[in-house]
Structure formats: C-alpha cells, structure tokens
Amino acid sequence: MKIAFVSTECVPYAKTGGLADVAGALPKDLENLGCEVKLFVPKYFLIDEHKHGLAFNWDIGEMPISVNGKIRSVHVHQSKLPNSNVEVIFIDCPHYFHRHRIYTNDLDEDERFILFSKGVIETLQRMQWTPDVIHCNDWQTGLIPLYIKDNYSWDDLFNKTASLFTIHNIYYQGRFSKSSLFAAEIKGDLFYPGGPVEFEDGVSFMKAGISFADMVNTVSNTYAHEIQTPDHGAGLDGLLRWRKDDLYGILNGADYDVWNPETDIHIPYHYSHKDLTNKIKNKKFLLKHFNMPFDEKVPLIGIVSRMVTQKGYDIFADALVDLMQLNAQWIILGSGEDKYENMFRSLSNRLPKKVGVYIGYNNELSHLVEAGVDIFIMPSNYEPCGLNQIYSMKYGTVPVVRKTGGLADTVKDWDEQNHYGFKDGNGFSFNDYSGYALYKSVERAVNTFGEKDVWEKIQKNGMKKNYSWKHSAEQYMEIYKLAMEKKGA
Ligand code: ADP
Ligand code: GLC
C-alpha cells in the first residue's frame, strides 16, 4: 500500500505538540507493515537542514503555485525519517514558512497552509507517484481531500487515491473569513449555509477535511464518541454524527525508540521495570537541577504541557491552595497563556523548595521530568488522546488524569480496579471537572505513594503495558482499506 502522510509538524524536525510525535512515529510502523510511505511537512525556517541531512530535489526544481491570486515559488527538499526508510519531503516556500513560529496569528495563516496543501499535491504530480491513500492530519491539511476530489480531479493520477482525515483536536478548526474561498480557489457553489466548507459565514478548513475525506478518524475511541456530542463537537458534532459510519477512533501509540527509560538519550540513569533503583537517581538529578531538596518520602509531581485551558489549568488554579498543602514537591514544564505561565512562575517564587518551574519548550527536560517524577498530572477538560500519560507509564511514573478522551482509554484507576478485585490499575482518575475532584485524586496518589509495595505494583502495571505503534498502525491499515473501498479503488 502506498501512503502519502501529510502533517504540519513532525519529530525530530518541528514540534509544538503531540501531532509531531505521531507523524514521527506512525509512518515507521506503517513501513514495517509493508507500506511505502512518503511523509510531507513544510520546510520551516527553524528546521536545521544540515543536522537532518536535507537534500535539494533538482529533478522537481521550481514549482510555481498560486495562492490568493499570486504565484509563489516552491521547492522540495528530501531526507529520511530516522530509524527508517520513510522518505520525508519538505515543501519549501520561504515567503510562507520562513517565520519564527510554526503556527502564527498572521493575517495570511490560511494562505500558508493552502500553499502547503497544493504543494503536496503538485509534488505528487511531479513525482508521478500515486498514493493509494493521502492521510491528512488536522485543519492545516483539510483542503487536500477537497482538492483531489475537485480542483485536481482532472488529473488521472488521483483517480484511485482515497483520503483519510485524522482529527487530533476538534477545537482547532482553521476558521477564516469568506475571502479564503478565493485565496484557496474553492468553487463558490461549495459555499452555502450548512454546506461542506461553510462555518458561521466563514470558511473552515477542518470542516472541508471532514466533509470530503473518504474516511475520518480521531485519536481515541472515547474522543470519537465525545466529538459527536454538542459539548465536545465544537459546532461540528452534527456533521460528525452524519458521518458516524465513516468515523473511527484509533488510539495513538508511543515511539519506544525515543520514549524508553532503558535507552533514552536524554536521561542520565537508565532503568526498566525489572529494577527501578535508577529512577530515584533521576529524581535526585532533576531536583538538583531545580535547586530543590530531596526527601525519599516526599513524592515529586510533574507536569509537561501546553498551558492552555484545554489542559485543565483553570481547575488546577481552583485547587491550588489545597494542592500546595499536600506533602509533595512539583516540577512544571510548559508554555502557553500568560495567566497560567504567571500562576506557575509566582508559585515557584513563593515556594522555591517545593515548586520548580521552567516556562518554555524544552524537549530534553521533558524526558528528564518523565524519568524523575513520581506522579504526572493531566487534569484535561478534554484530551483527544494525550501522549504524556502513555510515556509516564513506561517511565514508572504514575498518572493522575481526568477521565476524558484518550486519558479515559489508557489510565485505569487503582482504587476502582481494586474495588472490583482486579489488580491492574495503573494510575488515578476522576470524573468531575472540578478543582475538588482533582485535589482528591492527587491526594489519593500522594497517600498511596507512602505504601511502597502498592506503589511499585501500580508503577509496574503501567511499565508492562505495551502502547507501541504497531497495533495502532495495523488499525490504520484497516481504515486505509476501507477508504480505498469507498473510493472504488
Ligand atoms: P498536545 O498535542 O495536546 O499538546 P499530547 O499529550 O498529545 O498533547 O502531546 C504533547 C507533546 O508535547 C508531548 O510529547 C510532550 O512531552 C510535549 N510537550 C508539551 N509541552 C512541552 C514543553 N514545554 N517542552 C517540551 N515538550 C513539551
Ligand atoms: C492533539 C491532542 C492530543 C493528542 C495529539 C496527537 O494535540 O490535543 O490529545 O495526543 O493531538 O494526536
């Protein structure tokens, strides 16, 4: 099977969140299952050409591509995804991608991803490579299914190409004013109230993706159901219910080439579920890094996350006073909205021995936090999949999560499990979206930390669980087949 995998971020080149982890991992497992995969990403300014061995593609040369009535010059660079033969194709257009951030609030944000989407299709044309499936991810690639069915349908190359659109977060929809229709050369007759690209009198790229893709999926089963409800569908729940027969949930995996405490290149002491003694050394190392004291009896709680309301920082703020009274220390890594950054900054200023904070993005530190802390909290309001709870389990770090989306599908509450006589709980979870419920779960975790045998059992339950991409990649193969059947290929 030939797959064109299209993503606007990808580890190790450019990352803002979990989509980059997915794009850097899933194609490798698809390849292991026998697929031929080409991976398309924009060539952002911040991508280091030399470090990642990018080579200019002279065969393709210059591609003139029109966006918003102007012709832009586009080139292609290539490389191989580490630990694989997956060809990575970088779409280069300095006018749009040589900016200081991956995503911007610039007025031409729509144009940037129109260019990328067309760039992917025109590169396929120049290569004369027909994918069986174009696998699009999130709103930035939402126009591609529409383009191959409409604007580029004249090209026989795509006669048999099916499309899959994966929703990683329904709240980021790529919504723009009507002028985007012209910029993207979307035909006017596709734009009408309630139509496939219209949203509140503007254009939604995500809606286009959901409307035109042959199949649609999201990144956990629970989230696939949640987004069909008004509470979590962000206005697209009606459309998703309408497409429910073509909508699947496939849980993300973890790339254990990168996230494995036995081999992780970013942590000083390696360990496995067979012997956890080195985990404590990482904890000491991490605390020293933040100039905080070490006490074996005091659990260390970690957060690594975008600091946005999605992630539950409003209820964290509600519970702040109580949480700080628990006998625990905290390490917090993240960046995002000012109010949350300031909340955490002032916390560490007031309680420097109890709370260590790093505001910003730091990949190496994120690995060290996973290895060094005892408890990891994710009180998300909604969470399509969430990767850090999966990484945490591998690192013997016990997750405390709100039961939503992928968090509900991966974390089994220890107490509830015991109650039913099972012993395979791997974390702590709560239902109510409230500061009180969060506090009570963290309190349970902190109290359980004191019972060494029980704690080790919970840690090991998590560490032994296998969330590698292999299983998810097999499910993607199934959905690709369904998409191809729909396309009549
Ligand atoms: P989302 O994609 O919604 O941000 P995920 O849990 O799927 O959430 O993935 C987040 C990814 O981004 C994880 O790999 C996490 O380690 C990483 N990450 C988030 N914030 C930071 C940060 N400040 N520094 C380093 N890595 C971060
Ligand atoms: C999104 C979601 C996150 C998910 C990630 C990768 O950013 O917020 O829950 O894990 O995409 O699919």
Short mmCIF file of C-alpha atoms and ligand atoms in Angstrom, two decimals:
data_model
loop_
_atom_site.label_atom_id
_atom_site.label_comp_id
_atom_site.label_asym_id
_atom_site.label_seq_id
_atom_site.Cartn_x
_atom_site.Cartn_y
_atom_site.Cartn_z
CA MET A 1 0.00 0.00 0.00
CA LYS A 2 1.31 3.46 -0.88
CA ILE A 3 0.62 6.18 1.68
CA ALA A 4 1.23 9.93 1.47
CA PHE A 5 1.27 11.06 5.10
CA VAL A 6 0.77 14.79 5.46
CA SER A 7 1.49 16.69 8.67
CA THR A 8 2.46 20.24 9.56
CA GLU A 9 4.75 19.12 12.37
CA CYS A 10 6.98 16.09 12.83
CA VAL A 11 9.61 14.88 15.28
CA PRO A 12 12.60 15.42 15.01
CA TYR A 13 12.19 18.43 12.70
CA ALA A 14 9.48 20.71 14.11
CA LYS A 15 7.15 20.22 17.06
CA THR A 16 4.56 22.10 19.08
CA GLY A 17 2.62 19.12 20.45
CA GLY A 18 1.59 15.51 20.10
CA LEU A 19 0.89 15.62 16.36
CA ALA A 20 4.65 15.88 15.82
CA ASP A 21 5.18 12.71 17.85
CA VAL A 22 2.53 10.90 15.82
CA ALA A 23 3.96 11.99 12.46
CA GLY A 24 7.48 11.00 13.51
CA ALA A 25 6.40 7.51 14.57
CA LEU A 26 3.34 6.10 12.79
CA PRO A 27 4.92 6.18 9.29
CA LYS A 28 7.76 3.96 10.56
CA ASP A 29 5.36 1.31 11.78
CA LEU A 30 3.33 1.51 8.60
CA GLU A 31 6.54 0.85 6.73
CA ASN A 32 7.26 -2.13 8.99
CA LEU A 33 3.87 -3.50 7.98
CA GLY A 34 4.84 -3.29 4.32
CA CYS A 35 3.55 0.14 3.27
CA GLU A 36 5.56 2.52 1.15
CA VAL A 37 5.23 5.86 2.94
CA LYS A 38 6.16 9.36 1.86
CA LEU A 39 5.86 11.94 4.59
CA PHE A 40 5.17 15.60 3.73
CA VAL A 41 5.97 18.52 6.05
CA PRO A 42 6.52 22.25 5.48
CA LYS A 43 10.13 23.37 5.46
CA TYR A 44 10.02 25.85 8.32
CA PHE A 45 12.83 28.28 8.94
CA LEU A 46 13.65 26.55 12.23
CA ILE A 47 14.39 23.18 10.59
CA ASP A 48 18.13 22.59 10.63
CA GLU A 49 19.00 21.41 7.09
CA HIS A 50 22.47 20.16 7.93
CA LYS A 51 21.59 18.37 11.14
CA HIS A 52 18.78 16.48 9.43
CA GLY A 53 20.58 15.88 6.12
CA LEU A 54 18.11 17.63 3.81
CA ALA A 55 18.93 17.41 0.10
CA PHE A 56 17.52 19.72 -2.55
CA ASN A 57 15.44 17.88 -5.15
CA TRP A 58 16.79 19.07 -8.51
CA ASP A 59 14.51 16.78 -10.51
CA ILE A 60 11.47 18.63 -9.30
CA GLY A 61 13.10 22.04 -9.43
CA GLU A 62 10.90 25.08 -9.15
CA MET A 63 7.12 24.71 -8.84
CA PRO A 64 5.08 27.87 -9.37
CA ILE A 65 1.97 27.63 -7.16
CA SER A 66 -0.79 30.20 -6.98
CA VAL A 67 -2.30 31.28 -3.66
CA ASN A 68 -4.58 34.24 -3.23
CA GLY A 69 -4.05 35.24 -6.83
CA LYS A 70 -0.25 35.40 -6.54
CA ILE A 71 2.27 32.93 -7.90
CA ARG A 72 4.73 31.67 -5.27
CA SER A 73 7.90 29.79 -5.97
CA VAL A 74 8.06 26.39 -4.27
CA HIS A 75 10.91 23.88 -3.98
CA VAL A 76 11.28 20.48 -2.44
CA HIS A 77 13.96 19.06 -0.13
CA GLN A 78 14.22 15.44 0.95
CA SER A 79 15.55 13.36 3.78
CA LYS A 80 14.88 10.06 5.56
CA LEU A 81 12.97 9.74 8.82
CA PRO A 82 15.48 8.47 11.44
CA ASN A 83 15.46 4.69 12.05
CA SER A 84 13.50 4.05 8.85
CA ASN A 85 13.38 4.27 5.09
CA VAL A 86 10.46 6.66 5.13
CA GLU A 87 11.13 9.46 2.67
CA VAL A 88 10.42 12.88 4.13
CA ILE A 89 9.51 15.57 1.65
CA PHE A 90 9.84 19.17 2.79
CA ILE A 91 7.74 21.72 0.97
CA ASP A 92 9.80 24.88 0.81
CA CYS A 93 8.31 28.32 0.28
CA PRO A 94 10.29 30.98 2.17
CA HIS A 95 7.55 33.58 1.79
CA TYR A 96 5.23 31.49 3.98
CA PHE A 97 7.44 29.26 6.08
CA HIS A 98 10.43 31.39 7.00
CA ARG A 99 8.77 32.79 10.10
CA HIS A 100 9.72 32.47 13.73
CA ARG A 101 6.95 30.11 14.67
CA ILE A 102 5.34 27.02 13.18
CA TYR A 103 1.83 28.42 13.62
CA THR A 104 1.24 32.16 13.66
CA ASN A 105 -1.55 34.67 14.11
CA ASP A 106 -0.50 36.39 10.91
CA LEU A 107 -3.24 37.54 8.59
CA ASP A 108 -2.19 35.08 5.91
CA GLU A 109 -2.24 31.97 8.11
CA ASP A 110 -4.82 30.44 5.75
CA GLU A 111 -2.56 31.06 2.75
CA ARG A 112 0.38 29.30 4.43
CA PHE A 113 -1.49 26.02 4.57
CA ILE A 114 -3.25 26.45 1.26
CA LEU A 115 0.22 26.66 -0.24
CA PHE A 116 1.34 23.60 1.70
CA SER A 117 -1.70 21.57 0.62
CA LYS A 118 -1.25 22.46 -3.03
CA GLY A 119 2.49 21.92 -2.70
CA VAL A 120 1.89 18.34 -1.55
CA ILE A 121 -0.42 17.58 -4.47
CA GLU A 122 1.80 19.21 -7.08
CA THR A 123 4.85 17.39 -5.74
CA LEU A 124 3.00 14.10 -6.15
CA GLN A 125 2.24 15.13 -9.72
CA ARG A 126 5.88 15.98 -10.44
CA MET A 127 6.97 12.67 -8.96
CA GLN A 128 4.20 10.86 -10.84
CA TRP A 129 3.61 8.90 -7.65
CA THR A 130 0.04 7.79 -6.99
CA PRO A 131 -0.65 7.12 -3.34
CA ASP A 132 -3.43 4.66 -2.51
CA VAL A 133 -4.29 6.92 0.40
CA ILE A 134 -3.47 10.51 1.31
CA HIS A 135 -3.53 10.61 5.08
CA CYS A 136 -4.24 14.19 6.21
CA ASN A 137 -3.87 15.45 9.76
CA ASP A 138 -5.74 18.36 11.33
CA TRP A 139 -7.15 21.51 9.76
CA GLN A 140 -3.95 22.64 8.09
CA THR A 141 -4.34 19.75 5.64
CA GLY A 142 -8.15 19.82 5.48
CA LEU A 143 -8.32 21.17 1.94
CA ILE A 144 -6.42 18.24 0.43
CA PRO A 145 -9.40 15.82 0.30
CA LEU A 146 -11.44 18.57 -1.36
CA TYR A 147 -8.66 19.43 -3.82
CA ILE A 148 -8.15 15.88 -5.05
CA LYS A 149 -11.91 15.42 -5.49
CA ASP A 150 -12.42 18.76 -7.17
CA ASN A 151 -9.68 21.22 -8.19
CA TYR A 152 -7.20 18.49 -9.22
CA SER A 153 -9.73 15.87 -10.29
CA TRP A 154 -8.72 16.48 -13.91
CA ASP A 155 -5.50 14.59 -13.18
CA ASP A 156 -5.93 10.83 -13.67
CA LEU A 157 -3.06 10.34 -11.27
CA PHE A 158 -5.54 10.69 -8.41
CA ASN A 159 -8.35 8.57 -9.88
CA LYS A 160 -7.70 5.87 -7.34
CA THR A 161 -6.36 7.92 -4.47
CA ALA A 162 -8.52 7.75 -1.34
CA SER A 163 -8.22 10.14 1.58
CA LEU A 164 -8.27 9.81 5.35
CA PHE A 165 -8.66 12.84 7.59
CA THR A 166 -7.44 12.49 11.18
CA ILE A 167 -8.79 14.87 13.81
CA HIS A 168 -6.22 15.47 16.53
CA ASN A 169 -8.16 18.31 18.13
CA ILE A 170 -11.63 19.39 17.03
CA TYR A 171 -11.28 22.83 18.65
CA TYR A 172 -8.60 23.99 16.23
CA GLN A 173 -10.61 24.27 13.04
CA GLY A 174 -8.78 26.64 10.73
CA ARG A 175 -11.63 29.10 10.52
CA PHE A 176 -11.18 32.10 8.23
CA SER A 177 -13.27 34.76 6.56
CA LYS A 178 -15.03 34.19 3.26
CA SER A 179 -12.03 35.69 1.44
CA SER A 180 -10.26 32.35 1.99
CA LEU A 181 -12.52 30.89 -0.69
CA PHE A 182 -10.76 33.00 -3.28
CA ALA A 183 -7.31 32.50 -1.74
CA ALA A 184 -7.81 28.72 -1.87
CA GLU A 185 -9.65 28.68 -5.22
CA ILE A 186 -12.59 26.86 -3.64
CA LYS A 187 -15.53 26.89 -6.01
CA GLY A 188 -18.27 29.31 -4.97
CA ASP A 189 -21.02 26.70 -5.30
CA LEU A 190 -19.49 24.75 -2.40
CA PHE A 191 -20.12 27.72 -0.13
CA TYR A 192 -23.63 27.95 1.30
CA PRO A 193 -25.05 27.92 4.83
CA GLY A 194 -24.53 24.49 6.33
CA GLY A 195 -22.50 23.43 3.29
CA PRO A 196 -19.29 21.40 3.32
CA VAL A 197 -16.87 24.28 3.90
CA GLU A 198 -19.08 26.95 5.49
CA PHE A 199 -18.98 27.67 9.20
CA GLU A 200 -20.74 30.72 10.66
CA ASP A 201 -20.49 32.53 7.37
CA GLY A 202 -16.75 31.88 7.11
CA VAL A 203 -14.63 29.02 5.81
CA SER A 204 -13.50 26.10 7.98
CA PHE A 205 -10.63 24.01 6.63
CA MET A 206 -11.36 21.31 9.18
CA LYS A 207 -14.95 21.10 8.04
CA ALA A 208 -13.71 20.66 4.47
CA GLY A 209 -11.49 17.79 5.61
CA ILE A 210 -14.31 16.03 7.46
CA SER A 211 -16.76 16.61 4.61
CA PHE A 212 -14.61 15.45 1.71
CA ALA A 213 -12.34 12.74 3.14
CA ASP A 214 -13.36 9.18 2.32
CA MET A 215 -12.81 8.17 5.93
CA VAL A 216 -12.36 10.15 9.11
CA ASN A 217 -10.77 9.18 12.40
CA THR A 218 -9.66 10.62 15.66
CA VAL A 219 -7.06 9.53 18.14
CA SER A 220 -9.04 7.55 20.74
CA ASN A 221 -12.34 5.71 20.90
CA THR A 222 -13.77 7.82 23.67
CA TYR A 223 -12.94 11.05 21.82
CA ALA A 224 -14.56 9.66 18.66
CA HIS A 225 -17.79 9.48 20.65
CA GLU A 226 -17.31 12.73 22.56
CA ILE A 227 -16.93 14.84 19.41
CA GLN A 228 -20.33 13.67 18.22
CA THR A 229 -21.92 15.49 21.18
CA PRO A 230 -22.69 19.22 21.38
CA ASP A 231 -20.47 19.52 24.47
CA HIS A 232 -17.30 18.44 22.67
CA GLY A 233 -18.05 18.75 18.97
CA ALA A 234 -17.18 22.46 18.82
CA GLY A 235 -20.04 23.04 16.38
CA LEU A 236 -19.07 20.16 14.09
CA ASP A 237 -20.90 17.46 16.07
CA GLY A 238 -23.83 17.42 13.64
CA LEU A 239 -21.54 16.79 10.68
CA LEU A 240 -19.67 14.13 12.65
CA ARG A 241 -22.90 12.36 13.57
CA TRP A 242 -23.83 12.46 9.91
CA ARG A 243 -20.50 10.79 9.07
CA LYS A 244 -20.58 8.42 12.02
CA ASP A 245 -20.38 5.27 9.87
CA ASP A 246 -17.07 6.52 8.46
CA LEU A 247 -15.69 7.79 11.77
CA TYR A 248 -13.27 5.67 13.82
CA GLY A 249 -11.18 6.10 16.94
CA ILE A 250 -7.61 4.79 16.82
CA LEU A 251 -5.50 5.30 19.91
CA ASN A 252 -2.06 6.83 19.41
CA GLY A 253 0.97 4.79 20.37
CA ALA A 254 4.33 5.69 21.83
CA ASP A 255 7.59 5.65 19.91
CA TYR A 256 9.71 3.49 22.18
CA ASP A 257 12.80 4.30 20.07
CA VAL A 258 12.51 7.74 21.66
CA TRP A 259 10.49 7.26 24.86
CA ASN A 260 12.04 4.34 26.73
CA PRO A 261 13.79 4.63 30.12
CA GLU A 262 16.12 1.76 29.16
CA THR A 263 17.64 3.69 26.25
CA ASP A 264 16.51 7.35 26.47
CA ILE A 265 19.45 9.53 25.38
CA HIS A 266 18.16 12.49 27.39
CA ILE A 267 18.23 10.94 30.86
CA PRO A 268 21.37 10.27 32.92
CA TYR A 269 20.33 6.95 34.51
CA HIS A 270 18.64 4.13 32.61
CA TYR A 271 16.24 1.66 34.21
CA SER A 272 13.44 -0.80 33.46
CA HIS A 273 10.51 -2.44 35.22
CA LYS A 274 12.90 -5.14 36.43
CA ASP A 275 14.90 -2.68 38.51
CA LEU A 276 13.66 0.78 39.42
CA THR A 277 16.56 1.91 41.58
CA ASN A 278 17.94 4.27 38.93
CA LYS A 279 14.62 6.09 38.77
CA ILE A 280 15.43 7.64 42.15
CA LYS A 281 18.80 8.81 40.82
CA ASN A 282 16.99 10.64 38.04
CA LYS A 283 14.71 12.18 40.66
CA LYS A 284 17.71 13.45 42.63
CA PHE A 285 19.31 14.76 39.46
CA LEU A 286 16.13 16.59 38.45
CA LEU A 287 15.64 18.14 41.89
CA LYS A 288 19.27 19.27 41.97
CA HIS A 289 18.79 20.87 38.56
CA PHE A 290 15.99 22.96 40.10
CA ASN A 291 17.89 23.57 43.34
CA MET A 292 15.30 21.71 45.35
CA PRO A 293 15.92 19.36 48.31
CA PHE A 294 15.45 15.60 48.02
CA ASP A 295 13.44 13.58 50.54
CA GLU A 296 12.73 9.97 49.70
CA LYS A 297 9.35 10.11 51.46
CA VAL A 298 8.06 13.12 49.56
CA PRO A 299 6.55 12.38 46.15
CA LEU A 300 7.54 14.58 43.22
CA ILE A 301 4.67 15.56 40.94
CA GLY A 302 5.26 16.59 37.32
CA ILE A 303 3.53 18.47 34.54
CA VAL A 304 4.72 18.81 30.93
CA SER A 305 2.19 20.54 28.79
CA ARG A 306 0.90 23.38 26.71
CA MET A 307 -0.53 25.79 29.30
CA VAL A 308 -3.96 26.29 27.85
CA THR A 309 -7.42 25.83 29.34
CA GLN A 310 -7.89 22.54 27.42
CA LYS A 311 -5.31 21.03 29.75
CA GLY A 312 -7.26 21.81 32.93
CA TYR A 313 -5.31 24.70 34.40
CA ASP A 314 -8.48 26.53 35.41
CA ILE A 315 -9.40 23.72 37.82
CA PHE A 316 -5.76 23.49 38.84
CA ALA A 317 -5.97 27.18 39.82
CA ASP A 318 -9.15 26.47 41.81
CA ALA A 319 -7.39 23.71 43.75
CA LEU A 320 -4.05 25.49 44.07
CA VAL A 321 -4.16 26.32 47.79
CA ASP A 322 -5.15 22.78 48.79
CA LEU A 323 -2.71 21.14 46.39
CA MET A 324 0.18 23.16 47.82
CA GLN A 325 -0.67 21.90 51.28
CA LEU A 326 -0.05 18.30 50.31
CA ASN A 327 3.26 16.86 51.37
CA ALA A 328 4.67 16.81 47.83
CA GLN A 329 7.03 18.68 45.52
CA TRP A 330 6.29 19.84 41.98
CA ILE A 331 8.19 20.24 38.70
CA ILE A 332 6.30 22.08 35.99
CA LEU A 333 7.39 22.49 32.37
CA GLY A 334 5.30 24.28 29.80
CA SER A 335 4.34 27.41 27.98
CA GLY A 336 1.11 28.94 26.78
CA GLU A 337 -1.36 31.50 28.06
CA ASP A 338 0.11 34.33 30.18
CA LYS A 339 -2.27 33.82 33.09
CA TYR A 340 -1.15 30.22 33.57
CA GLU A 341 2.53 30.95 33.00
CA ASN A 342 2.29 33.70 35.64
CA MET A 343 0.44 31.44 38.06
CA PHE A 344 3.24 28.88 37.93
CA ARG A 345 6.04 31.46 37.98
CA SER A 346 4.70 33.10 41.10
CA LEU A 347 4.22 29.71 42.72
CA SER A 348 7.89 28.83 42.34
CA ASN A 349 8.92 32.29 43.54
CA ARG A 350 6.88 31.85 46.69
CA LEU A 351 7.74 28.18 47.29
CA PRO A 352 11.18 27.61 45.73
CA LYS A 353 11.88 24.40 47.65
CA LYS A 354 8.52 22.94 46.80
CA VAL A 355 7.88 24.02 43.22
CA GLY A 356 10.33 24.11 40.29
CA VAL A 357 9.10 25.76 37.10
CA TYR A 358 10.50 26.05 33.59
CA ILE A 359 8.43 28.23 31.30
CA GLY A 360 9.21 27.43 27.68
CA TYR A 361 9.71 24.48 25.41
CA ASN A 362 12.49 22.04 26.32
CA ASN A 363 12.49 18.57 24.81
CA GLU A 364 15.41 17.23 26.85
CA LEU A 365 13.86 18.40 30.11
CA SER A 366 10.54 16.81 29.17
CA HIS A 367 12.28 13.41 29.10
CA LEU A 368 14.02 14.07 32.40
CA VAL A 369 10.73 15.06 34.02
CA GLU A 370 9.10 11.81 32.86
CA ALA A 371 12.00 9.84 34.33
CA GLY A 372 12.46 11.86 37.52
CA VAL A 373 8.98 12.49 38.89
CA ASP A 374 6.80 10.00 40.77
CA ILE A 375 3.37 11.28 39.73
CA PHE A 376 2.31 13.00 36.49
CA ILE A 377 -0.89 15.01 36.34
CA MET A 378 -3.16 15.68 33.36
CA PRO A 379 -6.45 17.21 34.54
CA SER A 380 -7.60 17.96 30.96
CA ASN A 381 -11.02 19.36 30.19
CA TYR A 382 -10.83 17.33 27.01
CA GLU A 383 -7.98 15.23 25.61
CA PRO A 384 -8.24 13.62 22.18
CA CYS A 385 -5.52 11.12 23.10
CA GLY A 386 -2.75 12.59 25.22
CA LEU A 387 0.72 11.14 24.99
CA ASN A 388 2.34 12.06 28.26
CA GLN A 389 0.23 9.66 30.32
CA ILE A 390 1.40 6.89 27.96
CA TYR A 391 5.05 8.00 28.26
CA SER A 392 4.64 8.33 32.04
CA MET A 393 3.53 4.72 32.40
CA LYS A 394 6.60 3.49 30.53
CA TYR A 395 8.80 5.53 32.90
CA GLY A 396 7.20 4.12 36.06
CA THR A 397 5.60 7.50 36.68
CA VAL A 398 2.03 7.18 37.91
CA PRO A 399 -0.52 9.30 36.03
CA VAL A 400 -3.36 11.21 37.68
CA VAL A 401 -5.83 12.14 34.96
CA ARG A 402 -9.33 13.31 34.29
CA LYS A 403 -11.41 10.58 32.63
CA THR A 404 -11.84 12.05 29.18
CA GLY A 405 -10.83 11.08 25.63
CA GLY A 406 -7.63 9.07 25.42
CA LEU A 407 -6.95 9.54 29.12
CA ALA A 408 -10.07 7.50 29.88
CA ASP A 409 -8.95 4.84 27.40
CA THR A 410 -5.45 4.38 28.83
CA VAL A 411 -5.49 5.02 32.58
CA LYS A 412 -7.19 2.55 34.90
CA ASP A 413 -7.91 3.85 38.36
CA TRP A 414 -6.12 1.82 41.02
CA ASP A 415 -8.82 2.12 43.66
CA GLU A 416 -11.70 1.37 41.36
CA GLN A 417 -9.84 -1.62 39.98
CA ASN A 418 -9.17 -2.92 43.48
CA HIS A 419 -12.76 -2.47 44.36
CA TYR A 420 -13.72 -4.93 41.67
CA GLY A 421 -10.98 -7.28 42.71
CA PHE A 422 -8.60 -6.51 39.83
CA LYS A 423 -5.03 -5.55 40.45
CA ASP A 424 -4.16 -3.99 37.13
CA GLY A 425 -4.81 -0.32 37.96
CA ASN A 426 -2.07 1.86 36.55
CA GLY A 427 -2.97 5.35 37.81
CA PHE A 428 -5.61 7.54 39.37
CA SER A 429 -8.50 9.22 37.62
CA PHE A 430 -11.51 11.41 38.32
CA ASN A 431 -14.70 12.35 36.51
CA ASP A 432 -15.93 15.77 37.62
CA TYR A 433 -14.26 18.70 36.00
CA SER A 434 -13.60 20.50 39.29
CA GLY A 435 -10.72 21.58 41.47
CA TYR A 436 -12.08 19.46 44.30
CA ALA A 437 -12.11 16.24 42.23
CA LEU A 438 -8.59 16.96 41.00
CA TYR A 439 -7.39 17.62 44.53
CA LYS A 440 -8.93 14.40 45.88
CA SER A 441 -7.23 12.30 43.20
CA VAL A 442 -3.85 13.88 43.75
CA GLU A 443 -4.33 13.36 47.50
CA ARG A 444 -5.10 9.66 46.89
CA ALA A 445 -1.94 9.33 44.81
CA VAL A 446 0.18 11.12 47.40
CA ASN A 447 -1.18 8.89 50.18
CA THR A 448 -0.66 5.73 48.15
CA PHE A 449 2.94 6.76 47.41
CA GLY A 450 3.62 6.08 51.11
CA GLU A 451 2.69 2.40 50.66
CA LYS A 452 5.81 1.23 48.89
CA ASP A 453 4.60 -2.21 47.77
CA VAL A 454 1.33 -0.92 46.40
CA TRP A 455 3.09 1.93 44.65
CA GLU A 456 5.57 -0.38 42.97
CA LYS A 457 2.70 -2.58 41.78
CA ILE A 458 0.98 0.43 40.17
CA GLN A 459 4.25 1.53 38.58
CA LYS A 460 4.95 -1.90 37.15
CA ASN A 461 1.41 -2.33 35.86
CA GLY A 462 1.99 0.81 33.79
CA MET A 463 5.51 -0.12 32.69
CA LYS A 464 4.48 -3.54 31.44
CA LYS A 465 1.68 -2.19 29.30
CA ASN A 466 2.61 -2.03 25.63
CA TYR A 467 1.45 1.05 23.77
CA SER A 468 3.82 0.67 20.83
CA TRP A 469 2.58 1.96 17.48
CA LYS A 470 2.42 -1.50 15.92
CA HIS A 471 -1.15 -2.20 16.99
CA SER A 472 -2.38 1.27 16.00
CA ALA A 473 -0.58 1.03 12.65
CA GLU A 474 -2.48 -2.21 11.96
CA GLN A 475 -5.73 -0.40 12.67
CA TYR A 476 -4.70 2.41 10.30
CA MET A 477 -4.10 -0.21 7.60
CA GLU A 478 -7.67 -1.38 8.09
CA ILE A 479 -9.10 2.10 7.79
CA TYR A 480 -6.95 2.78 4.71
CA LYS A 481 -8.51 -0.32 3.13
CA LEU A 482 -11.99 0.96 3.96
CA ALA A 483 -11.13 4.33 2.41
CA MET A 484 -9.87 2.59 -0.74
CA GLU A 485 -13.05 0.52 -0.95
CA LYS A 486 -15.14 3.67 -0.70
CA LYS A 487 -13.10 5.27 -3.43
CA GLY A 488 -13.73 2.17 -5.52
CA ALA A 489 -10.03 1.52 -5.96
P1 ADP B 1 -0.96 18.12 22.85
O1 ADP B 1 -0.62 17.63 21.50
O2 ADP B 1 -2.40 18.46 23.02
O3 ADP B 1 -0.08 19.23 23.31
P2 ADP B 1 -0.02 15.50 23.79
O4 ADP B 1 -0.04 14.90 25.15
O5 ADP B 1 -0.55 14.68 22.69
O6 ADP B 1 -0.73 16.92 23.89
O7 ADP B 1 1.47 15.79 23.35
C1 ADP B 1 2.26 16.79 23.89
C2 ADP B 1 3.70 16.53 23.47
O8 ADP B 1 4.41 17.77 23.55
C3 ADP B 1 4.42 15.56 24.36
O9 ADP B 1 5.43 14.90 23.62
C4 ADP B 1 5.06 16.50 25.40
O10 ADP B 1 6.18 15.91 26.01
C5 ADP B 1 5.43 17.67 24.55
N1 ADP B 1 5.49 18.96 25.24
C6 ADP B 1 4.46 19.75 25.63
N2 ADP B 1 4.91 20.88 26.20
C7 ADP B 1 6.25 20.80 26.18
C8 ADP B 1 7.31 21.67 26.63
N3 ADP B 1 7.05 22.83 27.22
N4 ADP B 1 8.58 21.27 26.43
C9 ADP B 1 8.84 20.08 25.84
N5 ADP B 1 7.91 19.23 25.40
C10 ADP B 1 6.63 19.58 25.56
C1 GLC B 2 -3.67 16.83 19.85
C2 GLC B 2 -4.39 16.45 21.14
C3 GLC B 2 -3.69 15.37 21.93
C4 GLC B 2 -3.21 14.26 21.03
C5 GLC B 2 -2.34 14.84 19.94
C6 GLC B 2 -1.79 13.78 18.98
O1 GLC B 2 -2.74 17.84 20.02
O2 GLC B 2 -4.62 17.59 21.95
O3 GLC B 2 -4.58 14.84 22.90
O4 GLC B 2 -2.48 13.31 21.77
O5 GLC B 2 -3.09 15.73 19.17
O6 GLC B 2 -2.82 13.03 18.38
#
